Amino acid sequence: MTFSRREFLKGTAAGIALSVLAGPAMAAQQNNSEAEKWVKGVCRYCGTGCGILVGVKGGKAVAVKGDPNNHNQGLLCLKGAMLIPVIYATDRLLKPMIRKGGKADKLTEVSWDEALDFAAARFKKVLAENGPGAIAYYGSGQALTEESYVANKIWKGGLKSNNVDGNPRLCMASAVAGYTTTFGKDEPLGTYGDIDAASCFFIIGSNTSEAHPVLFQRIAKRKESSSKVKVIVVDPRRTNTSRIADVHVTFKPGTDLALLNGMAHVIIKEELDNARFYGKYCNFMKGNDAVTFDEYKKFLEDYTPEKVEAITGVPAATTVKIAKMFAESPGTISLWCMGINQRFKGVWANNLLHNLHLLTGQIGRPGATPLSLTGQPNACGGVRDVGALAHLLPGGRVVENDAHRKEMEELWQLPPGTIAPKMGRHTIALYEGMISRDVKAVFIHCTNPAHTLPNLNKLTKGLETAFVAITECFKTAETLKYADVVFPDAFWCEKEGVYGCTERRYSLIEQAIKPSGEARPAVDILMEFGKRVGVDPKLIPYKNSADIWDEWRQISAKSVYNFSGITRARLKKESGIKWPCPTEQHPGTNLRYVRDEDPMVPKDHPDKMFFYGKPDGKAVIFLRPYEPPFEPADAEYPFVLTTGRVIDHWHTATMTGTVPELKKAYPGAYVEVNPEDAKKLHIANGDMVVLETRRDKMTFPARVTDTCMPGLVFTPFFDQKLLVNKLFHDAADPISKEPEYKICATKVYKA
């Protein structure tokens, strides 16, 4: 079934439930009388986690529609509504392949046994000659929870290598560290339900309209419900998101740390702070040292609205205005994404957002919460929760904690001392380890690092030297150029497993159809590979992904991530359940850390809130000073370059690029140039423009638009022919190790 984008919009007009304010079209349902049955699942794209029903006829998927029982209430964005063509794309990988003669040879189709033996033999050789530190696993926030869990167990428990990391390091690591340092544990406090109760939306570092369109529709709907609901958008770009803003704050890129401290200064000066709340529930910290409220107040003297204006360019009156809106609202929700996380001081930025909520008491009740928006469909449930990062173990445990390692060895029935005591290599260090040849073999699952890594000219050198085994679904993935072995992975509804979205909601993707060609579910690939490398079969005894889920569910019961009540049977019956959920009778949790709401807080606890991730049960308000970005604009490179998504494509477009209607809407990358800058540079709309950084230069067609403020240029990163990440540096946040994609210095000139 094929149809144009215009025909799709026209044909689903009866199902469109979106005001003019919300911008992108939403399909409430896609009627298809041909479907013989509808199978429950979750969208394959962003971290919103929209429920989907897949229509099946004659063993083939023929239609999708939104699940009315999931949080999206039947709505899907255009990408989600057009998932069917992706399944049957001509670009699908359908057979295993290897390079028999090394990197210079062509990939050749082989049998599964030959491909698995070829990969296992190389990994076994590396292990024998160099030890566990020379092998690695690089995973994905797109992988199913069961896949990430079993891979983590194989590498850390079976192969004794903590070199387990993944692409969530590139997008959510700073949010993880922000939650953990402030509250003691990862993952949001609230849920999407808070959107319906909020009176003020503080959106910063997020083009929600294009990156999370279904949530944006919900925000727009809430705004339309009452004139008292206000929206603040803080973004150097004037995006579609800012069109619904009561106040749109532009600022000098990379200076929002100063703005957030300035808001805190105003809140305290105007006596809008909630001393009763933070006096009872918070500590003040400068680094690892405790300080007093008076010391914090003195620290903020460097961030008066006037001083903030000098740093950020935001008028002093605007800082005062938005601080008052934030504090005085009956309920304020903060929403942020990569503009905050992908920063050299991304953890600090997260901490400062949390500070505002703790200072004002805008936390722990409906409509009042900080809520980070997740970029990938399973970065939360499938990587963060199961501990598939270099420093983590399942359930919030930490590799370098002796007690945590011992506990996981007991749970996994491993001999004491099996799990290595030192954390593995985070993403940038992992690829640098390949360049230095310290890491000699890597298994890459469900991600495309040759497109998504920063500073690609440097880091892809690691893929040139290491032995690379990958699972992949599409022939267009850039990483295929470096693969020694390719395992065709079953795609989306061709297999069964769990996704965990932004709001701590676990939902089941049920298998709707058989895998295409010779593709296999990744859990089967991982387990068979592990056994052939030498992992004890008793460590991975599972018959299917449901067995893996049950083990992970039982392990969660020993942690504060307890979701042991979320059984496979419940997931088949219900459209998602929010953890903590300790029993099969528990309905799931909306408000974490709140007595009588969060089952991890004892019912007889003397206080309403209890931040149980901290030893003393108190959250932290941090003194985090303003620091500039790693590579600010200067005389030689006078512009700031930033990057992000567009509504019609997702990540590297290996999926959305297979859909003609989406490809036609955004056929390639471009560069946005402000009219003032364009006039000075003699650039007209459509001219070819060069972006030159300290790492590379590339040519793009220009879009002359006031979307970007003067001095800022923007280009999307989806284009497989223009790998814009070649332009960006790989400097990372010293705490989270997340790279700063959002800011680098560039020259701009006409080609």
mmCIF file with all atom_site columns, N, CA, C and O in Angstrom, residues 66-81:
data_model
loop_
_atom_site.group_PDB
_atom_site.id
_atom_site.type_symbol
_atom_site.label_atom_id
_atom_site.label_alt_id
_atom_site.label_comp_id
_atom_site.label_asym_id
_atom_site.label_entity_id
_atom_site.label_seq_id
_atom_site.pdbx_PDB_ins_code
_atom_site.Cartn_x
_atom_site.Cartn_y
_atom_site.Cartn_z
_atom_site.occupancy
_atom_site.B_iso_or_equiv
_atom_site.pdbx_formal_charge
_atom_site.auth_seq_id
_atom_site.auth_comp_id
_atom_site.auth_asym_id
_atom_site.auth_atom_id
_atom_site.pdbx_PDB_model_num
ATOM 1  N N  . GLY A 1 66 ? -2.954 3.847  16.095 1.00 0.00 ? 66 GLY A N  1
ATOM 2  C CA . GLY A 1 66 ? -2.586 4.102  17.476 1.00 0.00 ? 66 GLY A CA 1
ATOM 3  C C  . GLY A 1 66 ? -3.407 3.276  18.442 1.00 0.00 ? 66 GLY A C  1
ATOM 4  O O  . GLY A 1 66 ? -4.597 3.023  18.223 1.00 0.00 ? 66 GLY A O  1
ATOM 5  N N  . ASP A 1 67 ? -2.776 2.855  19.517 1.00 0.00 ? 67 ASP A N  1
ATOM 6  C CA . ASP A 1 67 ? -3.457 2.088  20.563 1.00 0.00 ? 67 ASP A CA 1
ATOM 7  C C  . ASP A 1 67 ? -4.245 3.061  21.450 1.00 0.00 ? 67 ASP A C  1
ATOM 8  O O  . ASP A 1 67 ? -3.651 3.890  22.148 1.00 0.00 ? 67 ASP A O  1
ATOM 9  N N  . PRO A 1 68 ? -5.571 2.985  21.454 1.00 0.00 ? 68 PRO A N  1
ATOM 10 C CA . PRO A 1 68 ? -6.362 3.932  22.257 1.00 0.00 ? 68 PRO A CA 1
ATOM 11 C C  . PRO A 1 68 ? -6.211 3.729  23.755 1.00 0.00 ? 68 PRO A C  1
ATOM 12 O O  . PRO A 1 68 ? -6.559 4.617  24.538 1.00 0.00 ? 68 PRO A O  1
ATOM 13 N N  . ASN A 1 69 ? -5.660 2.593  24.169 1.00 0.00 ? 69 ASN A N  1
ATOM 14 C CA . ASN A 1 69 ? -5.526 2.297  25.591 1.00 0.00 ? 69 ASN A CA 1
ATOM 15 C C  . ASN A 1 69 ? -4.162 2.671  26.159 1.00 0.00 ? 69 ASN A C  1
ATOM 16 O O  . ASN A 1 69 ? -3.956 2.576  27.367 1.00 0.00 ? 69 ASN A O  1
ATOM 17 N N  . ASN A 1 70 ? -3.225 3.091  25.285 1.00 0.00 ? 70 ASN A N  1
ATOM 18 C CA . ASN A 1 70 ? -1.921 3.526  25.776 1.00 0.00 ? 70 ASN A CA 1
ATOM 19 C C  . ASN A 1 70 ? -1.964 5.038  26.006 1.00 0.00 ? 70 ASN A C  1
ATOM 20 O O  . ASN A 1 70 ? -2.969 5.695  25.734 1.00 0.00 ? 70 ASN A O  1
ATOM 21 N N  . HIS A 1 71 ? -0.872 5.607  26.488 1.00 0.00 ? 71 HIS A N  1
ATOM 22 C CA . HIS A 1 71 ? -0.877 7.021  26.866 1.00 0.00 ? 71 HIS A CA 1
ATOM 23 C C  . HIS A 1 71 ? -1.174 7.948  25.701 1.00 0.00 ? 71 HIS A C  1
ATOM 24 O O  . HIS A 1 71 ? -1.678 9.061  25.888 1.00 0.00 ? 71 HIS A O  1
ATOM 25 N N  . ASN A 1 72 ? -0.833 7.539  24.472 1.00 0.00 ? 72 ASN A N  1
ATOM 26 C CA . ASN A 1 72 ? -1.057 8.385  23.297 1.00 0.00 ? 72 ASN A CA 1
ATOM 27 C C  . ASN A 1 72 ? -2.505 8.410  22.839 1.00 0.00 ? 72 ASN A C  1
ATOM 28 O O  . ASN A 1 72 ? -2.864 9.179  21.946 1.00 0.00 ? 72 ASN A O  1
ATOM 29 N N  . GLN A 1 73 ? -3.347 7.598  23.471 1.00 0.00 ? 73 GLN A N  1
ATOM 30 C CA . GLN A 1 73 ? -4.795 7.596  23.235 1.00 0.00 ? 73 GLN A CA 1
ATOM 31 C C  . GLN A 1 73 ? -5.141 7.485  21.746 1.00 0.00 ? 73 GLN A C  1
ATOM 32 O O  . GLN A 1 73 ? -6.051 8.144  21.246 1.00 0.00 ? 73 GLN A O  1
ATOM 33 N N  . GLY A 1 74 ? -4.405 6.660  21.050 1.00 0.00 ? 74 GLY A N  1
ATOM 34 C CA . GLY A 1 74 ? -4.697 6.411  19.649 1.00 0.00 ? 74 GLY A CA 1
ATOM 35 C C  . GLY A 1 74 ? -3.979 7.306  18.669 1.00 0.00 ? 74 GLY A C  1
ATOM 36 O O  . GLY A 1 74 ? -4.029 7.056  17.460 1.00 0.00 ? 74 GLY A O  1
ATOM 37 N N  . LEU A 1 75 ? -3.290 8.332  19.144 1.00 0.00 ? 75 LEU A N  1
ATOM 38 C CA . LEU A 1 75 ? -2.596 9.244  18.235 1.00 0.00 ? 75 LEU A CA 1
ATOM 39 C C  . LEU A 1 75 ? -1.223 8.695  17.841 1.00 0.00 ? 75 LEU A C  1
ATOM 40 O O  . LEU A 1 75 ? -0.535 8.077  18.655 1.00 0.00 ? 75 LEU A O  1
ATOM 41 N N  . LEU A 1 76 ? -0.837 8.957  16.607 1.00 0.00 ? 76 LEU A N  1
ATOM 42 C CA . LEU A 1 76 ? 0.508  8.660  16.124 1.00 0.00 ? 76 LEU A CA 1
ATOM 43 C C  . LEU A 1 76 ? 0.987  9.847  15.306 1.00 0.00 ? 76 LEU A C  1
ATOM 44 O O  . LEU A 1 76 ? 0.193  10.519 14.653 1.00 0.00 ? 76 LEU A O  1
ATOM 45 N N  . CYS A 1 77 ? 2.291  10.082 15.323 1.00 0.00 ? 77 CYS A N  1
ATOM 46 C CA . CYS A 1 77 ? 2.840  11.070 14.399 1.00 0.00 ? 77 CYS A CA 1
ATOM 47 C C  . CYS A 1 77 ? 2.974  10.414 13.029 1.00 0.00 ? 77 CYS A C  1
ATOM 48 O O  . CYS A 1 77 ? 2.772  9.216  12.856 1.00 0.00 ? 77 CYS A O  1
ATOM 49 N N  . LEU A 1 78 ? 3.329  11.211 12.046 1.00 0.00 ? 78 LEU A N  1
ATOM 50 C CA . LEU A 1 78 ? 3.379  10.720 10.676 1.00 0.00 ? 78 LEU A CA 1
ATOM 51 C C  . LEU A 1 78 ? 4.376  9.576  10.515 1.00 0.00 ? 78 LEU A C  1
ATOM 52 O O  . LEU A 1 78 ? 4.124  8.597  9.803  1.00 0.00 ? 78 LEU A O  1
ATOM 53 N N  . LYS A 1 79 ? 5.522  9.673  11.186 1.00 0.00 ? 79 LYS A N  1
ATOM 54 C CA . LYS A 1 79 ? 6.521  8.602  11.078 1.00 0.00 ? 79 LYS A CA 1
ATOM 55 C C  . LYS A 1 79 ? 5.952  7.280  11.576 1.00 0.00 ? 79 LYS A C  1
ATOM 56 O O  . LYS A 1 79 ? 6.070  6.250  10.927 1.00 0.00 ? 79 LYS A O  1
ATOM 57 N N  . GLY A 1 80 ? 5.339  7.320  12.748 1.00 0.00 ? 80 GLY A N  1
ATOM 58 C CA . GLY A 1 80 ? 4.774  6.104  13.312 1.00 0.00 ? 80 GLY A CA 1
ATOM 59 C C  . GLY A 1 80 ? 3.658  5.537  12.467 1.00 0.00 ? 80 GLY A C  1
ATOM 60 O O  . GLY A 1 80 ? 3.515  4.315  12.333 1.00 0.00 ? 80 GLY A O  1
ATOM 61 N N  . ALA A 1 81 ? 2.861  6.413  11.878 1.00 0.00 ? 81 ALA A N  1
ATOM 62 C CA . ALA A 1 81 ? 1.733  5.969  11.063 1.00 0.00 ? 81 ALA A CA 1
ATOM 63 C C  . ALA A 1 81 ? 2.172  5.371  9.732  1.00 0.00 ? 81 ALA A C  1
ATOM 64 O O  . ALA A 1 81 ? 1.363  4.753  9.038  1.00 0.00 ? 81 ALA A O  1
#
